[in-house]
Coordinates of C-alpha atoms in Angstrom, one line a residue:
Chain J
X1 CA 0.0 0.0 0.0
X2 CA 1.1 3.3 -1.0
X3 CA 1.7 5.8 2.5
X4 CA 0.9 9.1 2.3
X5 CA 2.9 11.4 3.3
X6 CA 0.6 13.8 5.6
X7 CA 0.1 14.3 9.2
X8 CA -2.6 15.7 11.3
X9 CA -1.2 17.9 14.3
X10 CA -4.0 18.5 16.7
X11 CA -3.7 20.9 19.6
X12 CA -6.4 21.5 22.4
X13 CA -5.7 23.3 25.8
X14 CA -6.0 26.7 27.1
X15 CA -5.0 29.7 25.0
X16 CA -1.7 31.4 26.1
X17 CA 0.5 33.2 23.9
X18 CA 2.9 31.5 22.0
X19 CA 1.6 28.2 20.9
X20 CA 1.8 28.1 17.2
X21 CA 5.2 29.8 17.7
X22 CA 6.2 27.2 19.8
X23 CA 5.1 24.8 17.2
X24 CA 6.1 25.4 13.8
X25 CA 9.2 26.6 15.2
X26 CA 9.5 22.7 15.4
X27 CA 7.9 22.1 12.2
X28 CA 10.7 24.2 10.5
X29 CA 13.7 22.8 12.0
X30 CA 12.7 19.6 11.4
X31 CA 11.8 20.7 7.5
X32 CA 8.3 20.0 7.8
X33 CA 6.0 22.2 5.4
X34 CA 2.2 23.3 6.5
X35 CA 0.1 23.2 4.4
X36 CA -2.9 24.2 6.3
X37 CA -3.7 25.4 9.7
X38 CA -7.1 25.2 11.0
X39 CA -7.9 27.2 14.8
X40 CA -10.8 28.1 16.7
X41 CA -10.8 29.5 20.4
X42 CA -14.2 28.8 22.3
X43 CA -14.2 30.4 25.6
X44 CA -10.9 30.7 26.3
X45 CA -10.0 26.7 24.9
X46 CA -7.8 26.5 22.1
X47 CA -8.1 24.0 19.4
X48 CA -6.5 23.7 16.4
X49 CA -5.7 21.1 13.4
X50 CA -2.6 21.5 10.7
X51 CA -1.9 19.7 8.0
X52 CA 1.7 19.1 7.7
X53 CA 3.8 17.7 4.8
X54 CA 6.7 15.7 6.5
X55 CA 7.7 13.8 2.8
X56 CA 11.0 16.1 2.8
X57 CA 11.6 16.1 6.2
X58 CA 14.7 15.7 7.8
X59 CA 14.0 13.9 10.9
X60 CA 12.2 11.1 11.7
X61 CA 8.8 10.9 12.2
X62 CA 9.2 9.4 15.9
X63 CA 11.9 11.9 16.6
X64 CA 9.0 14.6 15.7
X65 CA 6.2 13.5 17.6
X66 CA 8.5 13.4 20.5
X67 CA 9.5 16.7 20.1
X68 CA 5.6 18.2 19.6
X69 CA 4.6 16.2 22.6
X70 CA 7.7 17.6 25.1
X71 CA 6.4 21.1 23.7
X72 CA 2.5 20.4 24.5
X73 CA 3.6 19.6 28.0
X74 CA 5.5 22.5 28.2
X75 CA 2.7 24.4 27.1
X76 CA 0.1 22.6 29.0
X77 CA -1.2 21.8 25.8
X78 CA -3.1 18.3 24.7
X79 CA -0.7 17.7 21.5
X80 CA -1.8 14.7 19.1
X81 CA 0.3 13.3 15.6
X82 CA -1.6 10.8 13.1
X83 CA -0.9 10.0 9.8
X84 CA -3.2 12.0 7.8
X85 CA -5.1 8.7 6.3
X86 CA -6.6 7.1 9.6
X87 CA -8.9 10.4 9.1
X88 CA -9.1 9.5 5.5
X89 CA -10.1 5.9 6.3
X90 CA -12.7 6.9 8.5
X91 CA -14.5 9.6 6.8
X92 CA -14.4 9.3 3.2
X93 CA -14.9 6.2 0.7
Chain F
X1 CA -5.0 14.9 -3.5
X2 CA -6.6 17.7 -1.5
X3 CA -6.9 17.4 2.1
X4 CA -11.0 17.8 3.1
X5 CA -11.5 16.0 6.1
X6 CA -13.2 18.5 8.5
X7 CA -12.1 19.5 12.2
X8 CA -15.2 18.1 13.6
X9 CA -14.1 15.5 11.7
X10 CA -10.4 14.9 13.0
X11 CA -11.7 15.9 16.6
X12 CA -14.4 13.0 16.4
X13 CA -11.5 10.3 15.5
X14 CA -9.3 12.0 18.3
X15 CA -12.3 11.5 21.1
X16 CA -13.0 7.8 19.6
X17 CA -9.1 6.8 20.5
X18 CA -8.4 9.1 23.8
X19 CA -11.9 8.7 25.2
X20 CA -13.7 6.2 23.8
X21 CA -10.6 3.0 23.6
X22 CA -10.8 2.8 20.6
X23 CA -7.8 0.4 19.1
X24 CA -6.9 -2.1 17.5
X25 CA -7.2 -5.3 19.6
X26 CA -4.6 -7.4 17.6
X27 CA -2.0 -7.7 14.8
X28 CA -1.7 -11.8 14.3
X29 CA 0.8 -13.3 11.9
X30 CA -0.3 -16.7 10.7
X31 CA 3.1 -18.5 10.3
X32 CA 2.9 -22.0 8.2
X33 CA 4.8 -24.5 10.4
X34 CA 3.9 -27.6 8.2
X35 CA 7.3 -27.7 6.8
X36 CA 9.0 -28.0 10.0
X37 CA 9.0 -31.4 11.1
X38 CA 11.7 -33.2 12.3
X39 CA 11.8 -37.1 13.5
X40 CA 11.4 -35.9 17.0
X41 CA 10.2 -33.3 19.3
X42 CA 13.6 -31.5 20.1
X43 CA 14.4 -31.0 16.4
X44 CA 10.2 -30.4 15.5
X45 CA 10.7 -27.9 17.5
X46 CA 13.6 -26.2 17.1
X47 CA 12.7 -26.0 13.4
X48 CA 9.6 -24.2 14.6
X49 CA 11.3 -21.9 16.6
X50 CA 13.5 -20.8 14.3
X51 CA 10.6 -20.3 11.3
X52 CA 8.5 -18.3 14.0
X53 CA 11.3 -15.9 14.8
X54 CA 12.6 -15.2 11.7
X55 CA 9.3 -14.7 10.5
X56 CA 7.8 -12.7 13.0
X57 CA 10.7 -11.0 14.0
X58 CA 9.4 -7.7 12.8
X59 CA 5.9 -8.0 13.7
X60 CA 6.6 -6.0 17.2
X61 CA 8.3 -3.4 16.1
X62 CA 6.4 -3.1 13.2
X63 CA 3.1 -3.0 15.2
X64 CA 5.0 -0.1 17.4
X65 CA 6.0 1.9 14.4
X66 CA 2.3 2.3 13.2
X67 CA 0.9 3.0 16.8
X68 CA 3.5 5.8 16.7
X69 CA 2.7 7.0 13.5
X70 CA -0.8 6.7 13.0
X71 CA -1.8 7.5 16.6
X72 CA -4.1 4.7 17.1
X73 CA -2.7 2.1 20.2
X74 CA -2.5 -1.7 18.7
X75 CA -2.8 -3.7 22.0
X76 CA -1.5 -7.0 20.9
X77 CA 0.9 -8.3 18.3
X78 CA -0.1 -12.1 18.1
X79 CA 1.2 -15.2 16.4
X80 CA -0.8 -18.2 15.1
X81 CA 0.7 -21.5 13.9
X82 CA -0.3 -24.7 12.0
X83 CA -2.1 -27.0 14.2
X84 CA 0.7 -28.7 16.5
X85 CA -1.2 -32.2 15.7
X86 CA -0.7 -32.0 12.1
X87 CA 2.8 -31.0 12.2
X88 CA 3.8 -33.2 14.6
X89 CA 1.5 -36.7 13.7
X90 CA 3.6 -39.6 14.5
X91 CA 5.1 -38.1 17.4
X92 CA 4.7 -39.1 21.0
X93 CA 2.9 -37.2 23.8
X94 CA 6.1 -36.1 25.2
X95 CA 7.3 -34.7 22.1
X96 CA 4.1 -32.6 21.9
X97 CA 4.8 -31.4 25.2
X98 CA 8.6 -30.3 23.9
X99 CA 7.0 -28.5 21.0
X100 CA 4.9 -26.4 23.5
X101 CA 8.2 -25.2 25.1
X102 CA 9.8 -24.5 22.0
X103 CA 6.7 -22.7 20.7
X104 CA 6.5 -20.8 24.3
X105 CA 10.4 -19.9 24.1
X106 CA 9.4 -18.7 20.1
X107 CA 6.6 -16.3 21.3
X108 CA 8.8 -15.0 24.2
X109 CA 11.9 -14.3 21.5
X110 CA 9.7 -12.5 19.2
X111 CA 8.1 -10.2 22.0
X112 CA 4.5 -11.6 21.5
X113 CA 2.6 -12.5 24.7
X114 CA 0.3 -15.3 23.1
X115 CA 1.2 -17.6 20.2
X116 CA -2.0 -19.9 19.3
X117 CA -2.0 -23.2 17.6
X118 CA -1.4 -26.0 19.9
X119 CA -4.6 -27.4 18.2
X120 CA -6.1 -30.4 16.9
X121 CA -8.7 -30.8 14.1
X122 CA -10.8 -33.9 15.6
X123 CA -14.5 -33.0 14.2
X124 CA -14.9 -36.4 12.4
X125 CA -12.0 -38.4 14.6
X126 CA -8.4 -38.5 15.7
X127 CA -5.4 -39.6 14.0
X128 CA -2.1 -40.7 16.2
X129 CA -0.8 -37.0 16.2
X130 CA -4.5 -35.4 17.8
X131 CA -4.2 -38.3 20.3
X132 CA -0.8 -37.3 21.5
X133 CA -1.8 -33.7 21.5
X134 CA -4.7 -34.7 23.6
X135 CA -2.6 -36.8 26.3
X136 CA -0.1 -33.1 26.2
X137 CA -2.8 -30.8 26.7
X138 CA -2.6 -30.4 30.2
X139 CA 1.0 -30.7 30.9
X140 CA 1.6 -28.3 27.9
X141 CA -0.7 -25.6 29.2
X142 CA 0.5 -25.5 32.9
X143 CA 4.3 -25.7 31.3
X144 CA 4.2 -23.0 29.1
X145 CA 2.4 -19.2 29.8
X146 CA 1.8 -17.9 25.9
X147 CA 0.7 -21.2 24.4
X148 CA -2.8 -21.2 23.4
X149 CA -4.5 -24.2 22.9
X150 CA -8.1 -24.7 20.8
X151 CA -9.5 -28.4 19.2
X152 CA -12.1 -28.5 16.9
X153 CA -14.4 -31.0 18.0
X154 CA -17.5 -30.2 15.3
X155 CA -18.9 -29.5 12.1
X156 CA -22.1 -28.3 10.6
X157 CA -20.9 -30.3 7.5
X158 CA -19.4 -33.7 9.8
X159 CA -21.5 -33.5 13.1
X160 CA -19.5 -33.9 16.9
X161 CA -16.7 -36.0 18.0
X162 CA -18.6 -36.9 21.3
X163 CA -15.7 -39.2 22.4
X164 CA -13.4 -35.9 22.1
X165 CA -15.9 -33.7 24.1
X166 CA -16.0 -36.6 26.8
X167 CA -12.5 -36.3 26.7
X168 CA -11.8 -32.8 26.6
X169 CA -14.2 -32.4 29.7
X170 CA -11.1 -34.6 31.8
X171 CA -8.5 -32.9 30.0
X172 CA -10.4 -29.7 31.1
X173 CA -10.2 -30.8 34.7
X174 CA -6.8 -32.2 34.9
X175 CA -5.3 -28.6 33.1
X176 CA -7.3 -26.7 36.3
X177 CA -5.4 -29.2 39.1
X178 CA -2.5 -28.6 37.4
X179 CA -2.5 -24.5 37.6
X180 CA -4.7 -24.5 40.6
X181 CA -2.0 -22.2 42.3
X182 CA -3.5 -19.6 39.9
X183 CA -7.0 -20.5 40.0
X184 CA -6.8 -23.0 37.0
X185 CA -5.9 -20.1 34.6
X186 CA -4.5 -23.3 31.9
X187 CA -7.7 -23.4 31.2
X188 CA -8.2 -20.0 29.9
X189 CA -5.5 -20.7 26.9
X190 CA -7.8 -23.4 25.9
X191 CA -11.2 -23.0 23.1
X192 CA -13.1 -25.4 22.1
X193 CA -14.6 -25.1 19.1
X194 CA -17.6 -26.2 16.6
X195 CA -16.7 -25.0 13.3
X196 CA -13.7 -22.9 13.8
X197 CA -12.1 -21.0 11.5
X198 CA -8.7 -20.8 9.8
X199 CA -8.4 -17.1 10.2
X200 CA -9.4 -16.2 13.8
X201 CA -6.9 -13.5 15.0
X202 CA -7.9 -13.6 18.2
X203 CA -6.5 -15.5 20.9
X204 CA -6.9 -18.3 22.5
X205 CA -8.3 -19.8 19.9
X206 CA -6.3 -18.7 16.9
X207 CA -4.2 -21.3 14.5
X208 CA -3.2 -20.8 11.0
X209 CA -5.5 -22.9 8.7
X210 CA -4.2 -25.6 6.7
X211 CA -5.8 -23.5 3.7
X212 CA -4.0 -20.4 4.2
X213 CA -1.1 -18.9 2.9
X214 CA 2.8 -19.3 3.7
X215 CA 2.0 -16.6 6.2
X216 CA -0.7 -13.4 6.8
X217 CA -1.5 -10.7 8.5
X218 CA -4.8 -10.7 10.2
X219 CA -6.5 -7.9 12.0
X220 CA -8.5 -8.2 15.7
X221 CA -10.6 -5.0 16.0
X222 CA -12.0 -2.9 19.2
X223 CA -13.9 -0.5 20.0
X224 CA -16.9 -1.4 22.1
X225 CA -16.5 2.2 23.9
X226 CA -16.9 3.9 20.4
X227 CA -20.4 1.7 19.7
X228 CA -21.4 2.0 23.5
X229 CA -21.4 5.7 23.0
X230 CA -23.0 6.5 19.8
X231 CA -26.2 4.7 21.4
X232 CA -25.6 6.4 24.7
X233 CA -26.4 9.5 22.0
X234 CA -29.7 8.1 20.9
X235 CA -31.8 7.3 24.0
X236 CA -35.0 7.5 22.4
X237 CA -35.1 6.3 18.7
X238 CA -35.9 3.3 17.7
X239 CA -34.1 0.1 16.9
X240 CA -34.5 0.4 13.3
X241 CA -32.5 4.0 13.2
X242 CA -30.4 2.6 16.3
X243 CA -29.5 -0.1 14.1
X244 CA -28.0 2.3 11.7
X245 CA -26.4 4.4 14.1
X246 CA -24.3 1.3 15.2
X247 CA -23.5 0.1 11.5
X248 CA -21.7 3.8 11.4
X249 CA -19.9 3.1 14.0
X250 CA -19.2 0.0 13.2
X251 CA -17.7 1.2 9.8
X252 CA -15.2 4.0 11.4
X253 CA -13.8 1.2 13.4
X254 CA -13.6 -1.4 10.9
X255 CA -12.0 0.9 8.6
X256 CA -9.1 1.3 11.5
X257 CA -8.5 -2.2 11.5
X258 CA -8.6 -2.0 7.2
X259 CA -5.8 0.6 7.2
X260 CA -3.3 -0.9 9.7
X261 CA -4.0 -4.6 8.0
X262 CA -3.1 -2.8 4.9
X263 CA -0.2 -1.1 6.5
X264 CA 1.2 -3.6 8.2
X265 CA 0.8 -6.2 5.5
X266 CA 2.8 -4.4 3.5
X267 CA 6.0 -3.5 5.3
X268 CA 6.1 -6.7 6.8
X269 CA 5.6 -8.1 3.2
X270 CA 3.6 -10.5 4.2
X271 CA -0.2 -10.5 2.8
X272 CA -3.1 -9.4 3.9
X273 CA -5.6 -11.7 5.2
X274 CA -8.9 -10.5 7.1
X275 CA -10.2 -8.3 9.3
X276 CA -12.2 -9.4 12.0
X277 CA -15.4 -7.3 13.1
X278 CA -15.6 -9.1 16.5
X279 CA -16.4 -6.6 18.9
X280 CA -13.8 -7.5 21.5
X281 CA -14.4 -5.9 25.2
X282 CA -11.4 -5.5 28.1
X283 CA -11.9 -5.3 31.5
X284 CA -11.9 -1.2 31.6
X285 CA -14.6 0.8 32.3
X286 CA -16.4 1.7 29.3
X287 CA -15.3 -0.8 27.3
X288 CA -17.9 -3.0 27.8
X289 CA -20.4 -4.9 25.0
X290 CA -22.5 -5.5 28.0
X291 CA -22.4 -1.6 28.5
X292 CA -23.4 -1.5 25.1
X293 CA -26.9 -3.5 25.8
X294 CA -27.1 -1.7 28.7
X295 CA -27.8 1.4 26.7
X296 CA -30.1 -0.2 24.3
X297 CA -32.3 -0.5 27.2
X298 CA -31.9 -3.3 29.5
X299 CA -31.3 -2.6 33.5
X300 CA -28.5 -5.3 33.2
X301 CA -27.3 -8.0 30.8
X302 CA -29.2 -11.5 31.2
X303 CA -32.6 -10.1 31.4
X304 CA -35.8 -11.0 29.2
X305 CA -34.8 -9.2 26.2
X306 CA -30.7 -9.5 26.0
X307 CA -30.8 -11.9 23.2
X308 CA -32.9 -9.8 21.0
X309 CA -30.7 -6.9 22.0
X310 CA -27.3 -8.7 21.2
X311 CA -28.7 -10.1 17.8
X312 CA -29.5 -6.3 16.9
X313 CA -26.1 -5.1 18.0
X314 CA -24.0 -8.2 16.6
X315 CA -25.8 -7.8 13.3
X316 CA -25.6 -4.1 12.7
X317 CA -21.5 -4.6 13.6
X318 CA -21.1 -7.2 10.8
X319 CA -23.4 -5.1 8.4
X320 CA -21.3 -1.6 9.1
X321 CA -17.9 -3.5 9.1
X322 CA -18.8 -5.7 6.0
X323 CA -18.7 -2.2 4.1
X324 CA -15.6 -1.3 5.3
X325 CA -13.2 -3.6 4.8
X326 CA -12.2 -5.4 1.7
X327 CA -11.9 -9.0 3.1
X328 CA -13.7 -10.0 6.4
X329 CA -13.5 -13.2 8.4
X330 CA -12.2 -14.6 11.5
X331 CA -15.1 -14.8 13.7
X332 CA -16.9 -11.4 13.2
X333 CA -19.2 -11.2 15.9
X334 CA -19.8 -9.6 19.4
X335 CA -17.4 -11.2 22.1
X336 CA -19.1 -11.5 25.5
X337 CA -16.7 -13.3 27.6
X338 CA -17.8 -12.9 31.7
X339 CA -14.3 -12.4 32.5
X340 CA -13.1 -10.0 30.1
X341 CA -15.9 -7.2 30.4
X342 CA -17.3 -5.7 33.2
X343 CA -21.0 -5.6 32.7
X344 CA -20.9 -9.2 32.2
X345 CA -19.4 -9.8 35.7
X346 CA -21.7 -7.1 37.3
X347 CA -24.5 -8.6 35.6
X348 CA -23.4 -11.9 37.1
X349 CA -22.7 -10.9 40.6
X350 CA -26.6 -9.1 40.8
X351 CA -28.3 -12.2 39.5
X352 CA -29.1 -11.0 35.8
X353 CA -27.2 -12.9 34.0
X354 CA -27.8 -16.8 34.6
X355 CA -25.3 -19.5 32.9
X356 CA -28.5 -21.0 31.0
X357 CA -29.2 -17.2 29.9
X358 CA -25.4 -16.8 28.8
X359 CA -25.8 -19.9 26.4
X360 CA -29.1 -18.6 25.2
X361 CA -27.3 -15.3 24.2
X362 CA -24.3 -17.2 22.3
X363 CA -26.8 -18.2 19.5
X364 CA -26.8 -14.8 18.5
X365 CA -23.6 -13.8 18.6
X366 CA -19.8 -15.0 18.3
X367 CA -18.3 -16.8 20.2
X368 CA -19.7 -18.8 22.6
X369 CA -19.1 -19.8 26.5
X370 CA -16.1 -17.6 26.9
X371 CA -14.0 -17.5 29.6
X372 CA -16.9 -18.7 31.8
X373 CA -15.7 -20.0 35.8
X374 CA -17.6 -22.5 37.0
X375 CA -17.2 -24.3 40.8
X376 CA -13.7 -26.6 41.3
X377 CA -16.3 -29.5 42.1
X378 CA -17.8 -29.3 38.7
X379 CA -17.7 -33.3 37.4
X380 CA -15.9 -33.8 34.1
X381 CA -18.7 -35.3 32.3
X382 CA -20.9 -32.1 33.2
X383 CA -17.9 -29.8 31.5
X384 CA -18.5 -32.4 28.5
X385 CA -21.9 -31.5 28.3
X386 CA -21.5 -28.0 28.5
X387 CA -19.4 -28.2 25.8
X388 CA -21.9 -30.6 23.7
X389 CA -24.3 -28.3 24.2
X390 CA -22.2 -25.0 23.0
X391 CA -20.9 -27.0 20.1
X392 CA -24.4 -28.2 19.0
X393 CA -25.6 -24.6 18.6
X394 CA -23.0 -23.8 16.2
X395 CA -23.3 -27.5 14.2
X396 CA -27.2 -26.6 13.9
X397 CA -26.9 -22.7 13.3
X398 CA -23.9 -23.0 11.0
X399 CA -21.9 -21.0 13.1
X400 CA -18.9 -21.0 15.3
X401 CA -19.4 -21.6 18.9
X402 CA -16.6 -21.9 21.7
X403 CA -16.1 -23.0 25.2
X404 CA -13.6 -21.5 27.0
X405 CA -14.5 -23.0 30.8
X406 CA -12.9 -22.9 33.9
X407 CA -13.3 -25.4 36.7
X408 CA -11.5 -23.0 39.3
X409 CA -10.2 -25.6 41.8
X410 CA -11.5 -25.1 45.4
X411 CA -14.0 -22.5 44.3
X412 CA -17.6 -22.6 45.3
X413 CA -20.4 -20.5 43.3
X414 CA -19.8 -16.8 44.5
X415 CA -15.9 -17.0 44.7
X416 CA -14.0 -14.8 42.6
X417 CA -11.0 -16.1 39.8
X418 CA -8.8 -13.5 39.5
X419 CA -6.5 -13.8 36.3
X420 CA -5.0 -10.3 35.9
X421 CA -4.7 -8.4 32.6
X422 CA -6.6 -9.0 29.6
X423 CA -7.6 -12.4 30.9
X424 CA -9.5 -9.9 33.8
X425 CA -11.7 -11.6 36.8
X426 CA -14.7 -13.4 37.0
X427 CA -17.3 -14.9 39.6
X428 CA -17.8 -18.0 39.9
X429 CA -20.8 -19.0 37.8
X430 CA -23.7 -21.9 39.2
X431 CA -24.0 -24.8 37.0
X432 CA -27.2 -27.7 36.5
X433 CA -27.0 -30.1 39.6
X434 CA -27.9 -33.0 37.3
X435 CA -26.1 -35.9 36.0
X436 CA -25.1 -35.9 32.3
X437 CA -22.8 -39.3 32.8
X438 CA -24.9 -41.3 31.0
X439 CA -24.9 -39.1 28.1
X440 CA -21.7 -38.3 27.8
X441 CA -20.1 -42.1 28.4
X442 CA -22.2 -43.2 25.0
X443 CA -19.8 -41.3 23.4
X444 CA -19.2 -41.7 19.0
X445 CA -20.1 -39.4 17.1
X446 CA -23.4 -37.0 16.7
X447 CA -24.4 -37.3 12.8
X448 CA -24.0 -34.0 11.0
X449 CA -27.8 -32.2 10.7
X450 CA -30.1 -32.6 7.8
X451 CA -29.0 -29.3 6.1
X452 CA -25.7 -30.2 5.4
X453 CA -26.7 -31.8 2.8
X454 CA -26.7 -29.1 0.4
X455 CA -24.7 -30.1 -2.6

């Protein structure tokens, strides 16, 4: 089976300042590209969903996800990775 | 390709995993061992071993590289082998018993907690090599602590091995004495089956088929918490619409268990057998198929109205998962072992949920008697019976059924097993006073039902 090569960052917790700093600062020393960044704040609760391109990245894709995870605690910040086609699986035929 | 998937969408497969448990129960790597026969036990089985491992050597790591990636926890990476007895026909008892420890050491050097096919085929009758698998059984399974065990003691299309069943009630017994420090747990790696199948990934009753391929990958899904909630949504329609609300559900999760088959089929390079849309519960809270009926409406599981409930549920989960994966098998249907959920044991500890009432519900659902504890005192030829009567509800409803029973030694009705982990706790269930000796000691063979003669 062809992979994809797409993840789906996902970010919920309260807003502070800094967060999607703090993130694709990540992203772009690892040589990830976003392609799309989707945010909402309800009531003071952050959440947001990016779509990253991680085909030319640098690092691995382990390495990453630790690295957005150590931030998310930092941050106090829920941070999740998936490959972008357990969404596609799920949702569309 | 664009990327349209919705944020309600992304946050509803996020909740479904962190909230809901939804995983995938197991990765299972069918391994062909038929070529490994030696002319004794030792070398049988060190030709075994060393086809398992190099095999399955990946299938860990591999399993842990998708969790990581795709985000969605894979609780159990599983092997299955040929059936022991076939391999190793011809060989004595004690030889069986040094392929167990070979298959046991296999399972521990490839990282896999369970590897299943210590199994015999014996639905018509025995050859030499069931016979000495038999007479192994019990030493095997107190020896060893990842061998699974199953025997196939029926068909719709060959009838039941009675003498087998009379047999197996014995062997049954003796596997309890001999782990009765931990509450007979031998007996919880050991299924008997009426028409089992070749692709079951789940343990303990999974072997590689004689029909299958050099090796596979088949899938186990979850996600009872994901079901249990969608009809926790809908307290007021009715079954038809519930119905579809569960075959949506049904569908998300199957199509979990579609992508990591497909994944991990091919970076293992191995291909891609089934997915299974059993509905497999664990002993955590909310991940309950009892929980599930629960919500439908009953006050607990094993009241007037359960079976109807779990023939709603079980069918709407093979109708929503049928569309969502490209090859389904195993034994696609809800699981409702006592042990392993916990509505089932809080249904049996307030009186809802009878033993009688539990078999009742097993003709409308997969898999049968699972994982069922009954008192230390219980006479062999009654644990044959139990298992006659289990087996003839599959021969008759052209289905697989299962007994997974144990006699917990020195436990009266109201004492707890406790078997830790996925194998969970469970009370100890009442069973008929009444004598089936009679029954039983006739032993031979019940004929195969009228409508198996369908050519």
């Amino acid at each position: 089976m062809e992979e994809g090569t797409r993840i789906i960052i996902t970010v919920v917790g309260y807003d502070r300042v800094g967060i999607i700093a703090g993130i694709a600062n990540i992203l772009a020393d690892a040589g990830a590209n976003i392609l799309d960044i989707n945010q909402t704040i309800l009531q003071g609760f952050f959440t947001m969903s990016m779509v990253v391109d991680v085909g030319k990245m640098s690092v691995e894709l382990t390495d990453l996800t630790r690295n957005l995870k150590n931030k998310g605690r930092e941050l106090g910040l829920e941070i999740n990775v998936q490959h972008e086609d357990i969404f596609r699986f799920m949702h569309r035929i | 390709m664009p990327f349209s998937i919705s944020k309600d969408e992304i946050m509803e497969t996020i909740h479904m995993v962190q909230d809901e448990n939804l995983d995938i129960r197991t990765i299972t790597m069918g391994v062909n061992i038929q070529d490994c026969r030696g002319e004794n036990g030792k070398i049988t089985g060190e030709k075994i071993y060393n086809k398992v491992v190099k095999s399955a050597g990946n299938l860990v790591k591999t399993g842990h590289d998708i969790e990581r990636e795709y985000g969605i926890p894979i609780i159990n990476k599983r092997i299955s082998v040929s059936p022991v007895s076939m391999v190793g026909d011809g060989l004595p008892a004690d030889d069986m018993i040094i392929i167990g420890r070979y298959l046991d050491k296999a399972a521990h050097e490839a990282g896999v907690n369970f590897i299943g096919g210590f199994s015999a085929l014996v639905h018509k009758g025995f050859t030499a090599g069931d016979k000495a698998l038999f007479e192994a059984l019990p030493e095997t399974l107190a020896q060893t602590g990842s061998v699974c065990a199953s025997v196939n003691v029926g068909t719709t299309k060959a009838g039941l091995n009675m003498t087998a069943i009379a047999e197996l009630g014995g062997i049954i017994k003796q596997t309890a004495r001999l782990t009765k420090d931990k509450d007979g747990v031998g007996c919880a790696k050991l299924v008997v089956f009426c028409n089992a199948v070749e692709d079951n990934p789940f343990m303990a009753g999974a072997f590689h088929g004689a029909g299958e391929a050099e090796s596979v990958i088949n899938i186990g899904i979850s996600g009872p918490g994901v079901v249990l909630n969608a009809v926790r949504k809908y307290p007021r329609i009715d079954l038809g619409e519930l119905a579809n609300v569960i075959k949506k559900s049904a569908f998300k999760i199957t199509r979990m268990g579609e992508l990591v088959g497909r994944v991990a089929s091919s970076r293992l390079g191995v291909p891609f057998g089934i997915v299974d849309l059993s509905l497999a519960p664990t002993p955590s809270v909310g991940d309950s198929v009892a929980a599930i009926l629960k919500a439908m409406g009953l006050e607990e599981v094993g009241t007037h109205g359960s079976t109807a409930a779990l023939a709603l549920l079980n069918d709407a989960v093979k109708k929503g998962g049928a569309m969502a994966s490209s090859y389904v098998g195993g034994l696609s249907g809800a699981f409702i072992p006592v042990s392993e959920d916990e509505g089932m044991i809080s249904a049996v500890t307030k009186g809802a949920l009878s033993f009688d009432k539990l078999e009742a519900m097993t003709c409308v659902c997969s898999v049968g008697l699972d994982m069922v504890a009954v008192p230390g005192d219980t006479p062999e030829h009654t644990i044959a019976a139990i298992i006659a009567d289990e087996a003839a509800i599959g021969m008759i409803n052209r289905k697989t059924t299962a007994v997974r029973i144990i006699p917990a030694p020195g436990k009266e009705v109201g004492d707890w097993v406790e078997f830790g982990g996925l194998l969970g706790r469970a009370p100890v269930m009442a069973v008929n006073k009444f004598s089936s000796f009679d029954f039983i000691e006739r032993k031979g063979r019940i004929p195969a039902p009228i409508h198996s003669l369908n050519n």
